Coordinates of N, CA, C and O in Angstrom, one line a residue:
H281 N 256.5 177.3 72.4 CA 256.9 178.4 71.9 C 256.8 178.2 70.3 O 257.6 177.4 69.8
V282 N 255.8 179.0 69.5 CA 255.8 178.5 68.5 C 256.6 180.3 67.0 O 256.6 180.9 67.9
Q283 N 257.5 179.6 66.5 CA 258.8 180.5 66.0 C 258.6 180.4 64.8 O 258.9 179.5 64.3
L284 N 258.4 181.5 63.6 CA 258.2 181.7 62.1 C 259.3 182.5 61.9 O 259.0 184.0 61.7
V285 N 260.1 182.5 60.5 CA 260.6 183.4 60.7 C 260.7 183.6 58.7 O 261.9 182.4 58.5
E286 N 260.8 184.2 58.3 CA 260.3 184.1 56.6 C 261.8 184.7 56.6 O 262.3 185.3 56.7
S287 N 261.7 184.5 54.8 CA 263.5 184.8 54.3 C 263.3 184.9 52.8 O 262.4 184.0 52.5
G288 N 263.8 185.8 51.9 CA 263.6 185.0 50.7 C 263.1 186.4 49.8 O 263.3 186.2 48.5
G289 N 262.4 187.2 50.5 CA 261.8 187.6 49.7 C 263.0 188.8 48.8 O 263.7 188.9 48.9
G290 N 261.6 189.9 47.9 CA 262.9 191.0 46.9 C 261.7 191.4 45.6 O 260.5 191.3 46.0
S291 N 262.5 191.7 45.3 CA 262.2 192.4 43.9 C 262.4 191.6 42.6 O 263.3 191.5 42.0
V292 N 261.4 191.4 42.0 CA 261.9 191.0 40.3 C 261.0 191.6 39.0 O 260.2 192.2 39.7
Q293 N 260.9 191.1 38.2 CA 260.6 191.6 37.1 C 259.2 190.8 36.8 O 259.3 189.3 37.2
A294 N 258.2 191.0 36.4 CA 257.6 190.2 35.8 C 257.5 189.2 34.9 O 259.0 189.0 34.4
G295 N 257.7 187.1 35.4 CA 258.0 186.5 34.9 C 258.9 185.8 35.1 O 259.6 184.5 35.2
G296 N 259.8 186.6 36.4 CA 261.2 185.9 37.1 C 260.1 185.0 38.2 O 258.9 184.6 38.5
S297 N 261.3 184.6 38.9 CA 261.4 183.5 40.2 C 261.9 183.5 41.7 O 262.5 184.9 41.6
L298 N 260.8 183.3 42.9 CA 261.8 184.0 44.0 C 261.7 182.8 44.9 O 260.4 181.9 44.2
R299 N 262.4 182.5 45.7 CA 262.1 181.1 46.5 C 261.8 182.1 48.5 O 262.8 182.4 48.5
L300 N 260.5 181.6 48.6 CA 260.6 182.0 50.2 C 261.0 181.2 50.9 O 260.8 179.6 50.6
S301 N 261.5 181.1 52.4 CA 261.7 180.3 53.4 C 261.5 180.6 54.7 O 261.4 181.7 54.5
C302 N 260.9 179.4 55.1 CA 260.2 180.1 56.6 C 261.2 178.9 57.4 O 260.3 177.2 57.7
A303 N 261.7 179.2 58.6 CA 262.1 178.7 59.8 C 261.4 178.3 60.6 O 260.5 179.5 61.5
A304 N 261.1 176.8 61.1 CA 259.9 176.7 62.2 C 260.0 176.4 63.1 O 261.4 175.4 63.1
S305 N 259.7 176.2 64.4 CA 260.7 175.6 65.6 C 259.7 173.8 65.4 O 258.9 173.7 64.9
K306 N 260.9 173.0 65.6 CA 260.4 171.9 65.2 C 259.4 171.6 66.0 O 258.8 170.7 65.5
V307 N 258.7 171.1 67.7 CA 257.5 171.0 67.9 C 256.5 171.1 66.6 O 255.5 170.7 66.0
T308 N 256.2 172.7 66.1 CA 255.8 172.8 65.4 C 255.4 172.4 64.1 O 254.8 172.0 63.6
F309 N 256.4 172.3 63.5 CA 256.9 171.8 62.1 C 256.5 170.3 62.2 O 255.5 170.1 61.2
R310 N 256.8 169.6 63.1 CA 256.8 167.7 63.1 C 255.1 167.9 63.5 O 254.5 166.8 62.5
Q311 N 254.1 168.5 64.1 CA 253.0 167.9 64.4 C 251.1 168.6 62.7 O 250.3 167.9 62.8
F312 N 252.2 170.2 62.7 CA 251.2 170.8 62.3 C 251.1 170.7 60.7 O 251.7 171.1 60.7
S313 N 250.2 171.4 59.9 CA 250.3 172.1 58.8 C 250.4 173.3 59.5 O 250.4 174.1 59.7
L314 N 251.5 173.9 57.9 CA 251.9 175.1 57.8 C 251.2 176.2 56.5 O 251.2 175.3 55.9
G315 N 251.5 177.2 56.2 CA 251.1 177.5 54.8 C 251.7 179.3 55.2 O 252.6 179.9 56.1
W316 N 251.6 179.8 53.2 CA 251.8 180.5 53.1 C 250.8 181.6 52.9 O 249.8 181.1 52.3
F317 N 250.9 182.5 53.0 CA 249.4 184.3 53.0 C 250.2 185.1 53.3 O 251.6 185.7 52.5
R318 N 249.6 186.3 52.2 CA 249.8 187.1 51.4 C 248.7 187.7 51.9 O 247.7 188.0 51.6
Q319 N 249.7 189.7 52.2 CA 248.7 190.6 51.9 C 248.9 191.6 50.8 O 250.0 191.8 51.3
R320 N 248.4 191.7 50.0 CA 248.3 192.6 49.0 C 247.9 194.4 49.1 O 247.3 194.3 50.2
P321 N 248.7 195.4 48.7 CA 247.9 196.5 49.2 C 246.8 196.7 49.0 O 245.8 196.0 48.0
G322 N 246.1 197.4 50.2 CA 245.1 197.6 50.3 C 243.6 196.4 50.7 O 242.8 196.4 50.5
N323 N 244.3 195.1 50.3 CA 244.0 194.1 50.9 C 243.9 193.4 52.1 O 245.2 193.7 52.6
G324 N 243.2 192.8 52.3 CA 243.2 191.6 54.3 C 244.5 190.5 53.7 O 244.7 190.2 52.3
R325 N 244.5 189.8 54.3 CA 245.5 188.7 54.0 C 244.9 187.5 54.2 O 243.8 187.2 53.6
E326 N 245.0 187.2 52.8 CA 244.6 185.5 51.9 C 245.6 184.4 51.8 O 247.1 184.7 51.8
G327 N 245.0 183.3 52.0 CA 245.9 181.9 52.1 C 246.4 182.0 50.3 O 245.5 182.4 49.7
V328 N 247.7 181.3 50.0 CA 248.2 181.2 49.9 C 248.3 179.8 48.7 O 248.1 179.1 47.6
A329 N 249.2 179.1 49.8 CA 249.2 177.3 49.8 C 249.6 177.1 51.2 O 250.1 177.8 52.1
A330 N 249.1 176.0 51.5 CA 248.7 175.5 52.7 C 249.7 173.3 52.9 O 249.8 173.2 51.3
I331 N 250.5 173.3 53.8 CA 250.6 171.6 53.4 C 251.1 171.3 54.7 O 251.1 171.4 55.7
S332 N 250.4 170.0 54.7 CA 250.5 169.2 55.8 C 251.7 168.8 56.3 O 252.8 168.6 55.5
P333 N 252.1 168.0 58.0 CA 253.4 167.5 57.9 C 253.3 165.9 56.8 O 254.9 165.8 57.2
D334 N 252.5 165.5 56.1 CA 253.2 164.2 55.3 C 252.9 164.7 54.4 O 253.1 164.3 53.0
G335 N 252.4 166.2 53.9 CA 253.0 166.2 52.4 C 251.6 166.9 51.2 O 252.3 167.3 50.0
I336 N 250.3 167.2 52.1 CA 249.1 167.1 51.3 C 249.1 168.3 51.2 O 249.4 169.5 52.2
T337 N 248.4 169.2 49.9 CA 248.4 170.3 49.3 C 247.5 171.5 49.3 O 246.7 170.7 49.0
N338 N 247.6 172.7 49.6 CA 246.2 173.1 48.9 C 246.7 174.7 48.5 O 247.4 174.9 49.7
Y339 N 246.4 174.9 47.6 CA 246.3 176.3 46.7 C 245.5 176.9 46.4 O 244.2 176.3 45.7
A340 N 245.8 178.3 46.4 CA 244.8 179.1 45.9 C 244.5 179.3 44.4 O 245.8 178.9 43.9
D341 N 243.4 179.1 44.2 CA 243.3 178.9 42.4 C 244.3 179.9 41.6 O 245.0 179.5 40.4
T342 N 244.6 181.3 42.0 CA 245.0 182.2 41.3 C 246.6 182.1 41.6 O 247.2 182.4 40.5
V343 N 247.8 180.9 42.4 CA 248.8 180.4 42.2 C 249.1 179.3 41.4 O 250.2 178.6 41.1
K344 N 248.3 178.5 41.4 CA 248.0 176.7 40.7 C 248.9 176.9 39.9 O 249.0 177.8 38.4
G345 N 249.6 176.1 39.7 CA 250.5 175.4 38.5 C 251.7 176.8 38.5 O 252.5 176.4 37.5
R346 N 252.0 178.0 39.1 CA 252.9 179.1 39.4 C 253.6 178.7 40.5 O 254.9 178.6 40.3
F347 N 252.6 178.4 41.7 CA 254.1 178.5 42.6 C 254.0 176.4 43.5 O 252.9 176.2 43.4
T348 N 254.8 176.4 44.2 CA 255.0 175.3 44.8 C 255.6 175.4 45.9 O 256.2 175.7 46.7
I349 N 254.4 175.0 46.8 CA 254.8 174.7 48.5 C 255.4 173.4 48.6 O 255.5 172.1 48.1
S350 N 256.4 173.4 49.3 CA 257.0 172.0 50.1 C 257.7 172.4 51.3 O 258.0 173.6 52.2
R351 N 258.1 171.5 52.0 CA 259.1 171.8 53.8 C 259.9 170.5 53.2 O 259.8 169.8 52.7
D352 N 260.9 170.8 54.5 CA 262.1 169.8 54.7 C 262.0 169.6 55.9 O 262.6 170.3 56.7
N353 N 261.7 168.2 56.5 CA 261.3 168.2 57.6 C 263.0 167.7 58.8 O 262.7 168.1 59.9
T354 N 264.3 167.8 57.6 CA 265.0 167.3 58.3 C 265.7 169.5 58.7 O 266.2 168.9 59.8
K355 N 265.3 170.1 58.0 CA 265.6 171.2 58.7 C 264.6 172.0 59.4 O 265.0 173.1 59.7
S356 N 263.5 171.5 59.6 CA 261.8 172.0 59.9 C 261.7 173.5 59.5 O 261.4 174.8 60.0
T357 N 262.0 173.5 58.1 CA 262.0 174.6 56.8 C 260.8 174.6 56.2 O 260.9 173.4 55.5
L358 N 260.1 175.4 55.6 CA 258.9 175.5 54.7 C 259.6 176.1 53.5 O 260.0 177.6 54.0
Y359 N 258.7 175.7 52.6 CA 259.1 176.5 51.1 C 258.4 177.3 50.3 O 257.3 176.5 50.0
L360 N 258.2 178.1 49.7 CA 257.5 178.4 48.7 C 257.6 178.8 47.5 O 258.9 180.2 47.4
E361 N 258.2 178.3 46.2 CA 258.8 178.3 45.4 C 257.7 179.2 44.3 O 256.5 178.5 43.8
M362 N 258.0 180.4 43.8 CA 257.7 181.2 42.9 C 257.9 181.2 41.7 O 259.3 181.9 41.5
N363 N 256.8 181.2 40.6 CA 257.6 181.2 39.3 C 256.5 181.9 38.6 O 255.9 181.9 39.1
N364 N 256.7 182.4 37.2 CA 256.6 183.0 36.1 C 255.5 184.1 37.5 O 254.0 184.3 37.2
L365 N 256.0 184.8 38.3 CA 255.4 186.2 39.3 C 255.1 187.2 38.5 O 255.5 187.8 37.5
R366 N 253.6 187.5 38.7 CA 253.1 188.6 37.7 C 253.3 189.8 38.8 O 253.1 189.8 40.0
P367 N 252.8 191.3 38.6 CA 252.7 192.8 39.2 C 251.2 192.4 40.6 O 251.7 192.5 41.6
D368 N 251.0 191.6 40.1 CA 249.4 190.9 40.9 C 249.9 190.1 41.8 O 248.9 189.8 42.9
D369 N 251.2 189.8 41.6 CA 251.9 188.8 43.6 C 252.5 190.1 44.0 O 252.5 189.5 45.3
T370 N 252.6 191.0 44.3 CA 253.3 192.7 44.8 C 252.4 192.1 46.1 O 251.4 191.8 46.2
A371 N 253.3 191.7 47.2 CA 252.6 191.5 48.7 C 253.3 191.0 49.8 O 254.7 191.3 49.3
M372 N 253.0 191.5 50.5 CA 254.3 191.2 51.7 C 253.4 189.6 52.4 O 252.6 189.2 52.2
Y373 N 254.4 188.6 52.2 CA 254.3 187.1 52.4 C 254.7 186.5 53.9 O 255.4 187.1 54.1
Y374 N 253.7 186.2 54.1 CA 253.8 185.1 55.8 C 253.7 184.2 55.4 O 252.9 183.0 55.1
C375 N 254.3 182.9 56.6 CA 254.3 182.2 56.7 C 253.3 182.0 58.2 O 253.4 182.8 59.2
A376 N 252.2 180.5 58.5 CA 251.7 180.7 59.9 C 251.5 179.9 59.5 O 251.2 178.6 58.7
T377 N 250.9 179.3 61.1 CA 249.9 178.1 61.2 C 249.2 178.2 62.8 O 248.8 179.3 62.9
D378 N 248.3 176.9 63.1 CA 247.4 177.5 63.8 C 246.8 175.6 64.8 O 246.1 175.7 65.4
F379 N 248.0 175.3 64.4 CA 247.6 174.1 65.2 C 247.0 173.4 64.5 O 246.2 172.6 65.0
V380 N 246.5 173.1 63.7 CA 245.6 172.0 62.8 C 246.7 171.1 61.9 O 247.4 171.7 61.4
S381 N 246.2 169.9 61.6 CA 247.0 168.9 60.2 C 246.1 169.3 59.3 O 247.3 168.9 58.2
S382 N 245.3 170.2 59.3 CA 244.6 169.7 57.5 C 244.9 171.3 57.0 O 244.5 171.8 57.7
P383 N 245.5 171.2 55.9 CA 245.8 172.4 54.9 C 244.7 172.7 54.6 O 244.8 174.4 54.7
D384 N 243.5 172.1 54.3 CA 242.5 172.9 53.9 C 241.8 173.2 55.1 O 241.4 174.4 54.9
T385 N 242.1 173.0 56.6 CA 241.5 174.0 57.5 C 242.2 175.4 57.6 O 241.6 176.4 57.8
L386 N 244.1 174.8 57.1 CA 244.3 176.0 57.4 C 244.3 177.2 56.9 O 243.9 178.4 57.4
M387 N 244.0 176.8 55.6 CA 243.2 178.0 54.1 C 241.9 178.2 54.7 O 242.3 179.9 54.8
A388 N 241.2 177.8 55.6 CA 240.0 177.8 55.7 C 239.7 179.4 56.8 O 239.2 180.0 56.6
L389 N 240.6 179.3 57.7 CA 241.1 179.7 58.7 C 241.5 180.9 58.8 O 241.1 182.0 59.1
T390 N 241.7 181.9 57.4 CA 242.5 183.1 56.7 C 241.7 184.0 57.1 O 240.0 183.4 56.6
P391 N 241.6 185.1 57.9 CA 243.0 185.5 58.3 C 243.2 185.5 59.8 O 244.1 186.0 60.4
D392 N 242.5 184.4 60.2 CA 242.4 184.5 61.6 C 242.6 182.7 62.3 O 242.7 182.4 63.0
L393 N 244.2 183.1 62.0 CA 245.0 182.2 62.3 C 246.0 183.1 63.7 O 245.8 183.9 63.8
G394 N 246.5 181.9 64.3 CA 247.0 181.8 65.8 C 248.7 182.4 65.7 O 248.9 183.5 66.4
Y395 N 249.4 182.8 64.7 CA 251.0 182.1 64.4 C 251.4 182.7 63.7 O 250.8 182.0 62.2
W396 N 252.1 183.6 63.2 CA 252.3 184.3 62.0 C 254.0 184.8 62.4 O 254.4 185.1 63.3
G397 N 254.9 184.6 61.1 CA 255.7 185.4 61.1 C 256.0 186.6 60.9 O 255.1 187.3 61.0
Q398 N 257.0 187.6 60.6 CA 257.0 189.1 60.7 C 256.8 189.2 59.2 O 256.8 190.4 58.9
G399 N 257.0 188.8 58.3 CA 256.4 188.9 56.5 C 257.6 189.0 56.3 O 259.1 189.3 56.8
T400 N 257.7 188.8 54.5 CA 258.8 189.3 53.6 C 258.4 190.2 52.9 O 257.3 189.1 51.7
Q401 N 258.9 191.1 52.1 CA 258.2 191.7 51.2 C 258.7 191.0 49.7 O 259.3 190.6 49.4
V402 N 257.0 191.3 48.3 CA 257.6 190.3 47.6 C 257.0 192.0 46.3 O 256.0 191.9 46.4
T403 N 258.3 191.9 45.2 CA 257.3 192.9 44.7 C 257.9 192.9 43.3 O 259.4 192.4 42.7
V404 N 256.8 192.7 42.4 CA 257.0 192.3 40.7 C 256.8 193.7 40.5 O 255.7 194.5 40.4
S405 N 257.6 194.0 39.1 CA 257.6 195.0 38.2 C 257.4 194.8 37.2 O 257.9 193.7 36.5

């Protein structure tokens, strides 16, 4: 059973920071890449960042240098540190996976991933 539960969204001013968290079921966390995805108003879901079980990362060009994905294997938790937020970062952010080990593959599968959390809203004004 795959369980993904996001938290940490909110409203911030441009230039501010937020940290998102995703608690994942232990089996999923240990074996597969996990990623953060978002859906901006009027758009489809897009990949933001993904990370493999051993820490290899993949970032969308739009967030490189501003966002950092990380994982705590002892807590089975995925994080997304978001700095220098911009109004166009406003979106529903989702944690997702699809039983693949490569973060590149996970990002390439967007939006056709099999397992999604419920999402957490980020609003930047």
